[in-house]
Amino acid sequence: MGIELPEGYSSPMPAPTPATKAPETGAGLDADGSDTAVPLPATDTPPHRYTAELADRIERDWQELWAAEGTFYAPNPVGELAAEPGSELEERARRPKLFVQDMFPYPSGAGLHVGHPLGYIATDVYARFARMDGRNVLHTLGYDAFGLPAEQYAVQTGQHPRVTTESNIANMRAQLRRLGLGHDSRRSVVTTDTDYYRWTQWIFLQIFNSWYDTEQNKARPIAELVEQFSSGQRPTPGTVPWAELSSQQQRSIVNGHRLAYLSEAPVNWCPGLGTVLSNEEVTADGRSERGNFPVFKRNLRQWMMRITAYADRLIDDLAALDWPVPVVQMQRNWIGRSYGARVDFATVSASSADGTAVLPPISVFTTRPDTIFGCNSLVVAPEHPAVDTLLPPHWPHDTPAHWTGGAATPADAVAMYRAQAGTASELERQNDSRTKTGVFTGAYALNPVAQVRVPIFIADYVLMGYGSGAVMGVPGEDKRDWEFSEKFELPIIRTVQPPEGFEGKDFEGDGVMINSGFLNGLPWPEAKKRMIDWLTEHEHGAGTVSYKLRDWLFSRQRYWGEPFPIVYAVDDTAVKDNATDGDAPDGNPTNRADIDGEPIALPESMLPVLLPEVDDYSPVTYHPDDADTDPAPPLAKAAEWTTVQLDLGDGLKTYRRDANVMPQWAGSCCYQLRYIDPRNSEQLCDPVNEGYWMGPEPLVHGADDPGGLDLYVGGVEHAVLHLLYARFWHKVLYDLGHVHSSEPYRRLFNQGYIQAPAYVDSRGVYVLADEVVEYSGVFSWRGQPVRREYGKMGKSLKNVVTPEQICAEYGADTFRVYEMSMGPLESSRPWESRAVVGAHRFLQRLWRVVLDEQTGQPRVTDEPASAQSRQVLHRTIDGVRADMVGLRFNTAIAKLIELTNHVTTAYPDGAPREVAVPLVLMVAPLAPHIAEELWRRLGNTGSLTYTDFPHADERLLVTETIEYPVQINGKVRARIRVAADAEESVVREAALADAKVVAYVGEKILKKVIVVPGRIVTVVV
RNA sequence: GCGGGAGUGGUGUAACGGCAGCCACGCCAGACUUAGGAUCUGGUGCCCUAACGGGCGUGGGGGUUCGAAUCCCCCCUCCCGCACCA
C-alpha cells in the first residue's frame, strides 16, 4: 500500500505567495514618484504578537522537548518497551490503552503536499485528546518502503533502492516532524529493514506451514494434516494408502493443501512490467493498475495464497466491525458470495452412432435452479476444458446456418471463435457494445429435470473464472440469456409469472412459478428450495455457494521486495549441464535442474533470507503487447545467491532459492503487530503485548468484539486490496494462536481528499496556480483570463501547495487548525490558501486572551467569570469532548472559536483564569505547540500532554431561564423567557399572553398549542 | 446496468424531526496607519421597503407530522465502487 506522492515534485519551493490576491495598484511608486522595491516591513507589530516567526520558534522548541523527553512513548506491559519500575512511564502503563494508526505511507522522493498529512493530523488530534483523557496511547508511523518507485529509480540511475529509500524516509520524517505529530518514535518500523522483513518472512512460513480445516473452520498446522493422513483418519486422494506413497508423492499432496502454495494456473501476466499481478491489481479494462500496461491471462506456476478459504469469515466478520458502510459493501461485493446450486447436465453427442453416447457431465452454477424448466441451452466459457471432448466431427444435420459461425466443422468454429475472443476481448470490453457472441459446439446436453435436449454453445459472456465456467441459458429470467436467445433464435419460455402489465423482456423479480412441472404455483423462495432438494435427492446437483473472490497471486518478478524463505532441491549435475547449455536460469520454479519442483520451507532459524546485492535491478520487460513472453525475476540473475548449500536436517545438499519476491502488500499486512513490539527479536510480537493493545474488550465494545486496534485512518483506495489481505493474514495468525484478536482493525475511518484549484488558459494549458490572481471572481494569469478547475494536487496541474509553505507563512499550528476546520474529515474538499488566515487569526486571538502583546506577560485575572461565561465555557467543553470522540474536529474548532470570541469581547482587559485555562487545554490537541507555550507561560512546568482534558460541570449545562421561540402556523413570531423548570402549562400561558402572539392570533380560534419542553412552543390557529 | 454516498448563501460549511445558515473565507463599511497582502470593530441568504416591517428560501415534485434541510415515495444532477459474477 502506501500513498503515492506527486511524481517528480521535489522540495525547493517557490516563495510563499497566496494564489489569489488582488493586483497591487500603483505598486512600486512612492509619493515622489520614484521607484521603490517592496513596501517596508510592518513597524507597528507588537513585539509579542503571535506571528509566523514566533510560532516557528515555539514549535521547534516544543518539538525538541517532546523528542528529548519521550513525551509520546507508550509503555508496553512486557518486554523491552515496558515501563521501568519507578519511572514516569509506570503511571502511563496503568491507564486504559488506545491504539491509533494511520495507513502506512510509502516514502516517495517527491515530498508531501498539503493533502497528504490530513489523516496524520486527525489521528494526532485524536491521540492527543485521548492522552489528556487518561489513556495510554500507542500512535506511531512507520514506512512501507518496498515497491516499484524506488526500484524503477534504481533501474534508471543505478543507485541502490536502499539508498533512495533511506533518504526519502529521512526527508519525510523531517517534513512530518515539523507538523508536531506526537508519535512514539521507537516504534517507527520500516518494511525494508531486515529486522522487519524477517517477520514478514516468518508470517509467510506460518501460512505456508498450515492448511484450512473446513470442519473446524480454521487454519491448522500442516503437521496435523500429515498426522491425519498417516493415521488414516483422513483418506488419501486416490486409492493408494498413505504409507505406500513415495515421500515425493506425499509431499506433493501435502503441498496441495497449504495456505500458501504453488499453482500452475491462469495468472495476470504483464509483459510491460515484466511481472505477474494479482486480480486486485488489474483494472476492469484488463490493464495494470500501475503503469496501465496490458495484462494477459497465462498459465504460469506462481505462488498463491488461499484467501478463498476465508471467504465466508471475511464476509461474516464484517458485521462486528465499526467500518464505513461503503467499505463494508465493497468488501462484500469483492468476495461476491452467492447462494445457488450446482446442476449436472449429461452431455450427448448427436452425431454418435445411436445419438445418445454419454460423455462426462457438465456442471453449471446457477442462483436460480427454480427456473430450470425454462432452460433452452447450455453455454460454456470458450476455454472450458470439456469443450474439446464434446466436439463431433460434423455439424448435426439440422444446425441453423448462423449457429456455425460459417465454419465447416464444430472444431473449426470453436477454434475460430477462441482466436477471435482471445485477441479482441480486451478492446471489445472497452467499447461497451456487449452484443452477445458465441458459436454452437455441435453437441447437446440433457436438462436433468425437464429431460429435454438443449444445444451446447460457447460464448465469451460466460467467464471461466466464476462458478463452474458454464451456465444454463434461461432467457425468461436473465437479461444476458434473453439477448443470447434472441441472437440465436432459441425458444423463450417464462417460468416466473411477471406482474400484470409487465412489458419488458426478461423478468427477474419475484413471482409465482409457471410452465415448471412440479414447481408450478410455488412462490420464488420455496421453488428454489424445492428444486435444490429435488436435485440433491436425484443426484443431479446440490445446493452450493459461489464466490467472486479468487486466491491471491502472491509472487512478483521484481527486485525490491521480500525474498521468499523457500528453496528447491536441485540436482548438482543438472545445474552444471544447465550452465554449459547457456540456459539462463529463469527463476521459474519448474527449472529443469529441480529434482521435483516442490517447495521446501527454510526453518525459522535461517531467517531472515537477505535480499542479495545485484548488478541489475530490472526484471526483463517486454513489449507491452507481447503476451508470449516469460517472467524473469532479477534475483534469478544473482547466481551466487540462488544456488546454496544447506543442511536442512538430512546433510549438506544443494538447493536453489526461489527467485520471486513478495508483493508490496506483504509488508503492510501485519505492521500493527510490529508497532506493538518493534524490538522483539524472539517473536513477531509478544502475545501479552498484543493482547493488551489489540485484544477483544467485550466489556467496552460488546460481547462480539473481535478486538483489533481502536482507530485506523486512511484513504478509501485501500478498501479492498490492503484491508482484505491484512484481515486474511490476521485471521491466519489468529487461528494459529499467535494473536488474541480475530480482526486487525476494529474501527476504520476514511478521510477525504484535499483537492486543489488548477487554472487553464485559453489554449487549455495549465498555468502556475501560484501566479494566478483573482479580482471580483475573475481569474487571470499574466494579464490573460484563465479558467478554474478542481483536481488532484500535483505537478501536472501546477498547483502544488506544500506544508512548508503554509508553515513558513503561518506556522504548523495554524496549518493543523486549518486542515481540521475545513469540513468533515470524511469529505473531500478544495484547498484554499487564502482561507488559512482565518485559522491564524483565531490562534492570534487565543494568544491575546492569555498574553499581553506588548509585554508577553499573562493578562489573565483571578476574577470570577460571569455566570454567562461559565455557561458558555461548560457547554463548549461538553460539545468539544463529544466532537473529539466523534472525530468532528471542524465543529470542535467552531465551538472553540466561539468561546474565544466570547472571551475576547466579554473581557477586553483580561480573561478570567477559570475560562482561559480550560480554553488553552481544549485547544491543545488541535494546536499543541501554542497550547504548550501558553500553558507554560501561565505558570506551569513541563508538557500538558497528560493533563486532564476539561470536564463539563453538568449543573452549568442547564440554565435558570429558557428562551422559547413561539411558532404560529410554522413561523417563529415571538420569543418568551420563562424559568427553566416551569410547568408546561406555565409556558403555554406565557406564550399565549405574549403581546406579539396575541396580535397574530387575534380573533382566531386556537386549534392547538404544543409545548416541547426546553425547545419550542407551537401555536396552530 | 447494479451497489453505495451526496445536493444548504458568492465559497468551505453548521444545524438530537423543533429559531435554517454556527464558525471561517470573501465582500462592504469603519478604526489604527505615509503605507497594508498586518491587526482590530461592525455589517453581510435572496427579494420588496426610505424605514418599521414583510415575503421567499436547504436540487425538483409529492407524502407523513402541530412542525421536515433532516423521515418516506418518485424524479433530476453530481461523486465513488463494481461491471456480462450466471
PDB file of C-alpha atoms in Angstrom, chain A residues 391-418 420 437-444 455-458 484 487-490:
ATOM      1  CA  LEU A 391     -16.968 -31.700 -30.446  1.00  0.00           C
ATOM      2  CA  PRO A 392     -18.500 -34.052 -33.024  1.00  0.00           C
ATOM      3  CA  PRO A 393     -16.689 -34.313 -36.362  1.00  0.00           C
ATOM      4  CA  HIS A 394     -19.608 -32.815 -38.315  1.00  0.00           C
ATOM      5  CA  TRP A 395     -22.459 -30.406 -37.723  1.00  0.00           C
ATOM      6  CA  PRO A 396     -25.732 -32.116 -36.840  1.00  0.00           C
ATOM      7  CA  HIS A 397     -27.900 -32.132 -39.974  1.00  0.00           C
ATOM      8  CA  ASP A 398     -30.450 -29.576 -38.723  1.00  0.00           C
ATOM      9  CA  THR A 399     -27.923 -26.996 -37.473  1.00  0.00           C
ATOM     10  CA  PRO A 400     -29.071 -23.466 -38.376  1.00  0.00           C
ATOM     11  CA  ALA A 401     -26.528 -21.687 -40.532  1.00  0.00           C
ATOM     12  CA  HIS A 402     -25.996 -18.783 -38.147  1.00  0.00           C
ATOM     13  CA  TRP A 403     -25.013 -21.124 -35.290  1.00  0.00           C
ATOM     14  CA  THR A 404     -21.858 -22.308 -37.034  1.00  0.00           C
ATOM     15  CA  GLY A 405     -20.019 -19.028 -37.383  1.00  0.00           C
ATOM     16  CA  GLY A 406     -19.529 -20.009 -41.037  1.00  0.00           C
ATOM     17  CA  ALA A 407     -17.150 -22.823 -40.138  1.00  0.00           C
ATOM     18  CA  ALA A 408     -17.173 -26.196 -41.829  1.00  0.00           C
ATOM     19  CA  THR A 409     -16.927 -28.233 -38.648  1.00  0.00           C
ATOM     20  CA  PRO A 410     -17.547 -27.654 -34.950  1.00  0.00           C
ATOM     21  CA  ALA A 411     -13.815 -27.906 -34.308  1.00  0.00           C
ATOM     22  CA  ASP A 412     -13.130 -25.131 -36.818  1.00  0.00           C
ATOM     23  CA  ALA A 413     -15.900 -22.995 -35.393  1.00  0.00           C
ATOM     24  CA  VAL A 414     -14.584 -23.346 -31.863  1.00  0.00           C
ATOM     25  CA  ALA A 415     -11.005 -22.640 -32.922  1.00  0.00           C
ATOM     26  CA  MET A 416     -12.086 -19.552 -34.842  1.00  0.00           C
ATOM     27  CA  TYR A 417     -14.202 -18.269 -32.006  1.00  0.00           C
ATOM     28  CA  ARG A 418     -11.473 -18.815 -29.448  1.00  0.00           C
ATOM     29  CA  GLN A 420     -11.291 -14.065 -32.052  1.00  0.00           C
ATOM     30  CA  THR A 437     -21.474 -13.585 -29.491  1.00  0.00           C
ATOM     31  CA  GLY A 438     -20.974 -17.314 -29.453  1.00  0.00           C
ATOM     32  CA  VAL A 439     -20.890 -20.463 -31.513  1.00  0.00           C
ATOM     33  CA  PHE A 440     -22.587 -23.853 -31.402  1.00  0.00           C
ATOM     34  CA  THR A 441     -20.388 -26.823 -30.438  1.00  0.00           C
ATOM     35  CA  GLY A 442     -22.467 -29.351 -32.299  1.00  0.00           C
ATOM     36  CA  ALA A 443     -23.081 -31.137 -29.013  1.00  0.00           C
ATOM     37  CA  TYR A 444     -26.165 -31.347 -26.818  1.00  0.00           C
ATOM     38  CA  PRO A 455     -27.703 -27.305 -27.582  1.00  0.00           C
ATOM     39  CA  ILE A 456     -24.295 -26.501 -26.083  1.00  0.00           C
ATOM     40  CA  PHE A 457     -22.732 -23.184 -27.094  1.00  0.00           C
ATOM     41  CA  ILE A 458     -19.505 -21.465 -26.248  1.00  0.00           C
ATOM     42  CA  PHE A 484     -28.300 -14.635 -26.401  1.00  0.00           C
ATOM     43  CA  LYS A 487     -29.463 -13.706 -31.326  1.00  0.00           C
ATOM     44  CA  PHE A 488     -29.574 -17.468 -31.899  1.00  0.00           C
ATOM     45  CA  GLU A 489     -33.367 -17.734 -32.124  1.00  0.00           C
ATOM     46  CA  LEU A 490     -33.642 -20.102 -29.214  1.00  0.00           C
TER      47      LEU A 490
END
